[in-house]
PDB file of C-alpha atoms in Angstrom:
ATOM      1  CA  MET U   1       0.000   0.000   0.000  1.00 58.00           C
ATOM      2  CA  SER U   2       1.387   3.414  -0.969  1.00 64.00           C
ATOM      3  CA  PRO U   3       1.879   5.922   1.871  1.00 87.00           C
ATOM      4  CA  LYS U   4      -0.799   8.537   2.437  1.00 94.00           C
ATOM      5  CA  PRO U   5      -0.004  12.083   1.262  1.00 96.00           C
ATOM      6  CA  LYS U   6       1.328  14.328   4.017  1.00 96.00           C
ATOM      7  CA  LEU U   7      -0.707  17.341   5.063  1.00 97.00           C
ATOM      8  CA  VAL U   8      -0.263  20.376   7.294  1.00 97.00           C
ATOM      9  CA  ILE U   9      -3.058  22.375   8.948  1.00 98.00           C
ATOM     10  CA  TRP U  10      -2.593  26.152   9.095  1.00 97.00           C
ATOM     11  CA  GLY U  11      -4.195  27.133  12.387  1.00 96.00           C
ATOM     12  CA  ALA U  12      -3.883  25.772  15.893  1.00 96.00           C
ATOM     13  CA  ALA U  13      -7.102  26.553  17.734  1.00 96.00           C
ATOM     14  CA  GLY U  14     -10.729  25.396  17.732  1.00 96.00           C
ATOM     15  CA  HIS U  15     -11.453  25.100  14.024  1.00 97.00           C
ATOM     16  CA  ALA U  16      -8.108  23.380  13.486  1.00 98.00           C
ATOM     17  CA  LEU U  17      -9.203  20.714  15.978  1.00 98.00           C
ATOM     18  CA  VAL U  18     -12.403  20.192  13.998  1.00 98.00           C
ATOM     19  CA  ALA U  19     -10.578  19.984  10.669  1.00 98.00           C
ATOM     20  CA  ALA U  20      -8.032  17.541  12.078  1.00 98.00           C
ATOM     21  CA  ASP U  21     -10.762  15.283  13.460  1.00 98.00           C
ATOM     22  CA  ILE U  22     -12.534  15.173  10.098  1.00 98.00           C
ATOM     23  CA  LEU U  23      -9.328  14.460   8.205  1.00 98.00           C
ATOM     24  CA  ARG U  24      -8.487  11.600  10.566  1.00 98.00           C
ATOM     25  CA  LEU U  25     -11.938  10.120  10.019  1.00 98.00           C
ATOM     26  CA  GLN U  26     -11.512  10.395   6.258  1.00 96.00           C
ATOM     27  CA  ASN U  27      -8.165   8.602   6.618  1.00 96.00           C
ATOM     28  CA  GLN U  28      -6.821   9.907   3.310  1.00 96.00           C
ATOM     29  CA  PHE U  29      -3.887  11.986   4.614  1.00 97.00           C
ATOM     30  CA  GLU U  30      -1.140  11.852   7.193  1.00 97.00           C
ATOM     31  CA  ILE U  31      -1.297  15.044   9.251  1.00 97.00           C
ATOM     32  CA  VAL U  32       2.263  16.056  10.120  1.00 96.00           C
ATOM     33  CA  GLY U  33       1.542  19.127  12.245  1.00 96.00           C
ATOM     34  CA  PHE U  34       0.068  22.589  12.543  1.00 97.00           C
ATOM     35  CA  LEU U  35       1.137  26.133  11.732  1.00 96.00           C
ATOM     36  CA  ASP U  36       0.466  29.030  14.117  1.00 94.00           C
ATOM     37  CA  ASP U  37       1.187  32.398  12.553  1.00 88.00           C
ATOM     38  CA  VAL U  38      -0.076  34.361  15.585  1.00 87.00           C
ATOM     39  CA  ASN U  39       1.834  32.953  18.546  1.00 85.00           C
ATOM     40  CA  ALA U  40       5.495  32.454  17.625  1.00 80.00           C
ATOM     41  CA  GLY U  41       6.269  31.067  21.054  1.00 86.00           C
ATOM     42  CA  ARG U  42       4.152  27.970  20.410  1.00 91.00           C
ATOM     43  CA  LYS U  43       6.667  26.492  17.963  1.00 92.00           C
ATOM     44  CA  GLY U  44       7.463  22.964  19.152  1.00 91.00           C
ATOM     45  CA  GLU U  45       4.359  22.775  21.363  1.00 95.00           C
ATOM     46  CA  ILE U  46       2.233  19.645  21.012  1.00 97.00           C
ATOM     47  CA  PHE U  47      -1.317  20.452  19.916  1.00 97.00           C
ATOM     48  CA  ASP U  48      -3.903  17.729  19.358  1.00 97.00           C
ATOM     49  CA  GLY U  49      -1.115  15.159  19.531  1.00 97.00           C
ATOM     50  CA  LEU U  50       1.062  16.770  16.852  1.00 97.00           C
ATOM     51  CA  PRO U  51       3.735  19.484  16.808  1.00 96.00           C
ATOM     52  CA  ILE U  52       3.222  23.122  15.977  1.00 96.00           C
ATOM     53  CA  LEU U  53       5.854  23.544  13.290  1.00 94.00           C
ATOM     54  CA  GLY U  54       6.015  27.338  13.482  1.00 92.00           C
ATOM     55  CA  GLY U  55       4.394  30.027  11.369  1.00 90.00           C
ATOM     56  CA  ARG U  56       4.456  31.107   7.758  1.00 89.00           C
ATOM     57  CA  GLU U  57       8.245  31.092   7.775  1.00 89.00           C
ATOM     58  CA  GLN U  58       7.989  27.295   7.608  1.00 90.00           C
ATOM     59  CA  ILE U  59       5.939  27.264   4.398  1.00 88.00           C
ATOM     60  CA  GLN U  60       8.909  27.192   2.049  1.00 85.00           C
ATOM     61  CA  ASP U  61      10.363  24.117   3.768  1.00 87.00           C
ATOM     62  CA  LEU U  62       7.223  21.982   3.975  1.00 89.00           C
ATOM     63  CA  GLN U  63       7.864  20.192   0.713  1.00 84.00           C
ATOM     64  CA  LEU U  64      11.294  19.201   2.015  1.00 83.00           C
ATOM     65  CA  LEU U  65       9.369  17.315   4.735  1.00 86.00           C
ATOM     66  CA  GLY U  66       7.347  15.562   2.051  1.00 92.00           C
ATOM     67  CA  VAL U  67       4.224  17.669   2.620  1.00 95.00           C
ATOM     68  CA  SER U  68       2.046  17.887  -0.488  1.00 95.00           C
ATOM     69  CA  HIS U  69      -1.283  19.130   0.912  1.00 97.00           C
ATOM     70  CA  ALA U  70      -2.641  21.713   3.307  1.00 97.00           C
ATOM     71  CA  ILE U  71      -5.914  22.926   4.752  1.00 98.00           C
ATOM     72  CA  ILE U  72      -6.570  26.211   6.547  1.00 98.00           C
ATOM     73  CA  GLY U  73      -8.020  25.475   9.978  1.00 97.00           C
ATOM     74  CA  ILE U  74      -9.089  29.041  10.808  1.00 97.00           C
ATOM     75  CA  GLY U  75     -12.713  30.101  11.190  1.00 95.00           C
ATOM     76  CA  ASP U  76     -12.240  33.659   9.902  1.00 94.00           C
ATOM     77  CA  GLY U  77     -13.024  33.645   6.188  1.00 93.00           C
ATOM     78  CA  HIS U  78     -10.974  36.787   5.545  1.00 92.00           C
ATOM     79  CA  ALA U  79      -7.917  35.049   6.991  1.00 93.00           C
ATOM     80  CA  ARG U  80      -8.500  31.929   4.904  1.00 95.00           C
ATOM     81  CA  LEU U  81      -8.657  33.979   1.735  1.00 96.00           C
ATOM     82  CA  ARG U  82      -5.477  35.887   2.659  1.00 95.00           C
ATOM     83  CA  LEU U  83      -3.480  32.776   3.489  1.00 95.00           C
ATOM     84  CA  ALA U  84      -4.554  30.559   0.594  1.00 96.00           C
ATOM     85  CA  PRO U  85      -2.341  32.269  -2.036  1.00 96.00           C
ATOM     86  CA  ILE U  86       0.702  31.883   0.231  1.00 94.00           C
ATOM     87  CA  ILE U  87       0.159  28.124   0.320  1.00 94.00           C
ATOM     88  CA  GLU U  88      -0.519  27.895  -3.411  1.00 94.00           C
ATOM     89  CA  ALA U  89       2.643  29.859  -4.191  1.00 93.00           C
ATOM     90  CA  VAL U  90       4.841  27.052  -2.851  1.00 91.00           C
ATOM     91  CA  GLY U  91       3.018  24.374  -4.839  1.00 92.00           C
ATOM     92  CA  LEU U  92       0.950  22.715  -2.103  1.00 94.00           C
ATOM     93  CA  GLN U  93      -2.504  21.383  -2.934  1.00 96.00           C
ATOM     94  CA  PHE U  94      -5.585  21.958  -0.790  1.00 98.00           C
ATOM     95  CA  ALA U  95      -7.437  19.063   0.812  1.00 98.00           C
ATOM     96  CA  THR U  96     -11.190  19.112   1.326  1.00 98.00           C
ATOM     97  CA  ALA U  97     -12.540  17.818   4.644  1.00 98.00           C
ATOM     98  CA  ILE U  98     -16.064  16.354   4.682  1.00 98.00           C
ATOM     99  CA  HIS U  99     -17.210  14.631   7.866  1.00 98.00           C
ATOM    100  CA  PRO U 100     -18.635  11.125   7.360  1.00 98.00           C
ATOM    101  CA  ALA U 101     -21.731  12.235   9.293  1.00 98.00           C
ATOM    102  CA  ALA U 102     -22.412  15.110   6.876  1.00 98.00           C
ATOM    103  CA  THR U 103     -24.875  14.644   4.012  1.00 98.00           C
ATOM    104  CA  VAL U 104     -23.676  15.986   0.664  1.00 98.00           C
ATOM    105  CA  ALA U 105     -25.705  15.462  -2.498  1.00 98.00           C
ATOM    106  CA  ALA U 106     -23.909  13.779  -5.373  1.00 98.00           C
ATOM    107  CA  SER U 107     -24.577  16.794  -7.598  1.00 98.00           C
ATOM    108  CA  ALA U 108     -23.183  19.320  -5.103  1.00 98.00           C
ATOM    109  CA  ASN U 109     -19.762  20.780  -5.870  1.00 98.00           C
ATOM    110  CA  ILE U 110     -17.509  21.542  -2.887  1.00 98.00           C
ATOM    111  CA  GLY U 111     -14.473  23.739  -3.555  1.00 98.00           C
ATOM    112  CA  ALA U 112     -10.953  22.739  -2.544  1.00 98.00           C
ATOM    113  CA  GLY U 113      -9.926  23.602   0.996  1.00 98.00           C
ATOM    114  CA  SER U 114     -13.491  23.581   2.296  1.00 98.00           C
ATOM    115  CA  VAL U 115     -14.597  21.956   5.563  1.00 98.00           C
ATOM    116  CA  VAL U 116     -18.030  20.353   5.976  1.00 98.00           C
ATOM    117  CA  VAL U 117     -18.686  19.464   9.609  1.00 98.00           C
ATOM    118  CA  ALA U 118     -20.761  16.709  11.259  1.00 98.00           C
ATOM    119  CA  GLY U 119     -24.513  17.006  10.785  1.00 98.00           C
ATOM    120  CA  ALA U 120     -24.269  19.472   7.908  1.00 98.00           C
ATOM    121  CA  ILE U 121     -26.521  18.950   4.891  1.00 98.00           C
ATOM    122  CA  ILE U 122     -25.715  20.233   1.409  1.00 98.00           C
ATOM    123  CA  ASN U 123     -28.504  19.528  -1.056  1.00 98.00           C
ATOM    124  CA  PRO U 124     -28.495  18.936  -4.833  1.00 98.00           C
ATOM    125  CA  ALA U 125     -26.988  21.345  -7.368  1.00 98.00           C
ATOM    126  CA  CYS U 126     -25.245  23.496  -4.755  1.00 98.00           C
ATOM    127  CA  GLN U 127     -21.980  25.185  -5.709  1.00 98.00           C
ATOM    128  CA  LEU U 128     -19.575  26.015  -2.872  1.00 98.00           C
ATOM    129  CA  GLY U 129     -16.400  27.956  -3.509  1.00 98.00           C
ATOM    130  CA  ARG U 130     -12.932  27.273  -2.148  1.00 98.00           C
ATOM    131  CA  HIS U 131     -12.139  27.429   1.565  1.00 98.00           C
ATOM    132  CA  CYS U 132     -15.761  27.445   2.728  1.00 98.00           C
ATOM    133  CA  ILE U 133     -17.003  26.158   6.080  1.00 98.00           C
ATOM    134  CA  VAL U 134     -20.405  24.563   6.533  1.00 98.00           C
ATOM    135  CA  ASN U 135     -20.394  24.128  10.270  1.00 98.00           C
ATOM    136  CA  THR U 136     -22.079  21.738  12.686  1.00 98.00           C
ATOM    137  CA  GLY U 137     -25.699  21.008  11.788  1.00 98.00           C
ATOM    138  CA  ALA U 138     -25.945  23.760   9.170  1.00 98.00           C
ATOM    139  CA  THR U 139     -28.047  23.199   6.046  1.00 98.00           C
ATOM    140  CA  VAL U 140     -27.589  24.499   2.528  1.00 98.00           C
ATOM    141  CA  ASP U 141     -30.632  23.791   0.391  1.00 98.00           C
ATOM    142  CA  HIS U 142     -30.855  23.105  -3.330  1.00 98.00           C
ATOM    143  CA  GLU U 143     -29.072  25.261  -5.920  1.00 98.00           C
ATOM    144  CA  CYS U 144     -27.342  27.606  -3.498  1.00 98.00           C
ATOM    145  CA  ARG U 145     -24.230  29.437  -4.692  1.00 98.00           C
ATOM    146  CA  LEU U 146     -21.551  30.233  -2.116  1.00 98.00           C
ATOM    147  CA  GLY U 147     -18.425  32.191  -2.959  1.00 98.00           C
ATOM    148  CA  ASP U 148     -14.910  31.536  -1.680  1.00 98.00           C
ATOM    149  CA  GLY U 149     -14.253  31.713   2.057  1.00 98.00           C
ATOM    150  CA  VAL U 150     -17.918  31.672   3.118  1.00 98.00           C
ATOM    151  CA  HIS U 151     -18.649  30.416   6.648  1.00 98.00           C
ATOM    152  CA  ILE U 152     -22.121  29.028   7.403  1.00 98.00           C
ATOM    153  CA  GLY U 153     -22.229  28.917  11.207  1.00 98.00           C
ATOM    154  CA  PRO U 154     -23.469  26.042  13.368  1.00 98.00           C
ATOM    155  CA  GLY U 155     -27.189  25.448  13.031  1.00 98.00           C
ATOM    156  CA  ALA U 156     -27.662  28.076  10.326  1.00 98.00           C
ATOM    157  CA  HIS U 157     -30.045  27.321   7.470  1.00 98.00           C
ATOM    158  CA  LEU U 158     -30.102  28.527   3.875  1.00 98.00           C
ATOM    159  CA  GLY U 159     -33.216  28.141   1.749  1.00 98.00           C
ATOM    160  CA  GLY U 160     -33.021  27.144  -1.881  1.00 98.00           C
ATOM    161  CA  ARG U 161     -31.183  29.259  -4.479  1.00 98.00           C
ATOM    162  CA  VAL U 162     -29.492  31.540  -1.966  1.00 98.00           C
ATOM    163  CA  GLU U 163     -26.418  33.365  -3.269  1.00 98.00           C
ATOM    164  CA  ILE U 164     -23.630  34.459  -0.909  1.00 98.00           C
ATOM    165  CA  GLY U 165     -20.525  36.431  -1.855  1.00 98.00           C
ATOM    166  CA  ASP U 166     -16.887  35.779  -0.971  1.00 98.00           C
ATOM    167  CA  GLY U 167     -15.796  35.923   2.667  1.00 97.00           C
ATOM    168  CA  THR U 168     -19.272  36.321   4.169  1.00 98.00           C
ATOM    169  CA  TRP U 169     -20.102  34.871   7.581  1.00 98.00           C
ATOM    170  CA  ILE U 170     -23.608  33.611   8.404  1.00 98.00           C
ATOM    171  CA  GLY U 171     -23.836  33.525  12.200  1.00 98.00           C
ATOM    172  CA  ILE U 172     -24.850  30.615  14.393  1.00 98.00           C
ATOM    173  CA  GLY U 173     -28.536  29.748  14.151  1.00 98.00           C
ATOM    174  CA  ALA U 174     -29.325  32.278  11.414  1.00 98.00           C
ATOM    175  CA  THR U 175     -31.979  31.540   8.784  1.00 98.00           C
ATOM    176  CA  VAL U 176     -31.858  32.826   5.217  1.00 98.00           C
ATOM    177  CA  ARG U 177     -35.029  32.727   3.116  1.00 98.00           C
ATOM    178  CA  ASP U 178     -34.924  31.153  -0.337  1.00 98.00           C
ATOM    179  CA  ARG U 179     -33.625  33.203  -3.310  1.00 98.00           C
ATOM    180  CA  ILE U 180     -31.888  35.778  -1.112  1.00 98.00           C
ATOM    181  CA  ARG U 181     -28.636  37.415  -2.235  1.00 98.00           C
ATOM    182  CA  ILE U 182     -26.028  38.396   0.368  1.00 98.00           C
ATOM    183  CA  GLY U 183     -22.978  40.353  -0.751  1.00 98.00           C
ATOM    184  CA  SER U 184     -19.284  39.681  -0.194  1.00 97.00           C
ATOM    185  CA  GLN U 185     -17.447  40.353   3.092  1.00 97.00           C
ATOM    186  CA  THR U 186     -20.752  40.656   4.993  1.00 98.00           C
ATOM    187  CA  MET U 187     -21.610  39.399   8.477  1.00 98.00           C
ATOM    188  CA  ILE U 188     -25.070  38.139   9.453  1.00 98.00           C
ATOM    189  CA  GLY U 189     -25.566  38.071  13.215  1.00 98.00           C
ATOM    190  CA  ALA U 190     -26.418  34.980  15.233  1.00 98.00           C
ATOM    191  CA  GLY U 191     -30.092  34.021  15.245  1.00 98.00           C
ATOM    192  CA  SER U 192     -31.012  36.464  12.499  1.00 98.00           C
ATOM    193  CA  VAL U 193     -33.763  35.840   9.959  1.00 98.00           C
ATOM    194  CA  VAL U 194     -32.837  37.187   6.535  1.00 98.00           C
ATOM    195  CA  VAL U 195     -35.892  37.878   4.361  1.00 98.00           C
ATOM    196  CA  LYS U 196     -34.459  40.468   1.961  1.00 97.00           C
ATOM    197  CA  ASP U 197     -31.178  40.938   0.110  1.00 98.00           C
ATOM    198  CA  ILE U 198     -28.184  42.252   2.094  1.00 98.00           C
ATOM    199  CA  PRO U 199     -25.421  44.303   0.407  1.00 97.00           C
ATOM    200  CA  GLU U 200     -21.698  43.618   0.499  1.00 97.00           C
ATOM    201  CA  ARG U 201     -19.468  44.678   3.400  1.00 97.00           C
ATOM    202  CA  ALA U 202     -22.450  45.012   5.733  1.00 97.00           C
ATOM    203  CA  LEU U 203     -23.219  44.005   9.292  1.00 97.00           C
ATOM    204  CA  ALA U 204     -26.850  42.890   9.499  1.00 98.00           C
ATOM    205  CA  TYR U 205     -28.805  41.222  12.255  1.00 97.00           C
ATOM    206  CA  GLY U 206     -32.233  40.917  13.840  1.00 97.00           C
ATOM    207  CA  VAL U 207     -35.601  39.310  13.185  1.00 97.00           C
ATOM    208  CA  PRO U 208     -36.044  40.238  10.445  1.00 97.00           C
ATOM    209  CA  ALA U 209     -32.407  41.062   9.719  1.00 96.00           C
ATOM    210  CA  HIS U 210     -31.672  44.687   8.871  1.00 95.00           C
ATOM    211  CA  PHE U 211     -28.588  46.637   7.803  1.00 93.00           C
ATOM    212  CA  VAL U 212     -26.768  47.930  10.894  1.00 94.00           C
ATOM    213  CA  ARG U 213     -23.558  49.437   9.558  1.00 95.00           C
ATOM    214  CA  ASP U 214     -20.958  49.272   6.836  1.00 95.00           C
ATOM    215  CA  LEU U 215     -17.887  47.073   7.464  1.00 93.00           C
ATOM    216  CA  THR U 216     -15.451  48.897   5.185  1.00 82.00           C
TER     217      THR U 216
END
């Protein structure tokens, strides 16, 4: 049997734990360690049973360790979109982590680097961009279109044919009515009910959700 490809997780906090657990359950990669670009003093620390290799200064040397794949284990979509080109520039490929207890329709398309967590449901003809998160128990109904770096929070629900722009965060327990469009780099607050379109770079929350302020 050929050895499994080696993989590094960029991030060393809560979402990294989730990504690592899913990857171990998939059993397609050997995780060699984590990167922490925030806390330089953690280099060499053991996290989730594996070493923190350092920060971005280690990227250039990962292939010397036989690493061919990476995944960004950070919940912040803006950070995932910033870091992805750094990883691509050194020739690493992105893994996609889909929990065995998630339900993903055969006709759904999940972009590279995305993480689909336990209990999530992604229905037919959905298109998810790269580096998305569909978190615990979230649902994405038929024919939704999600841009790159979108995070659908735990227990959030999207109706059919919802469109969401790059880097947008749908908060925990939020509900988005069918055929709604939400712009890029927007944040929808926890528990909100979105019944009309929301522009880009906006903070919106409430029942029903309303524009609160610009995020630029």
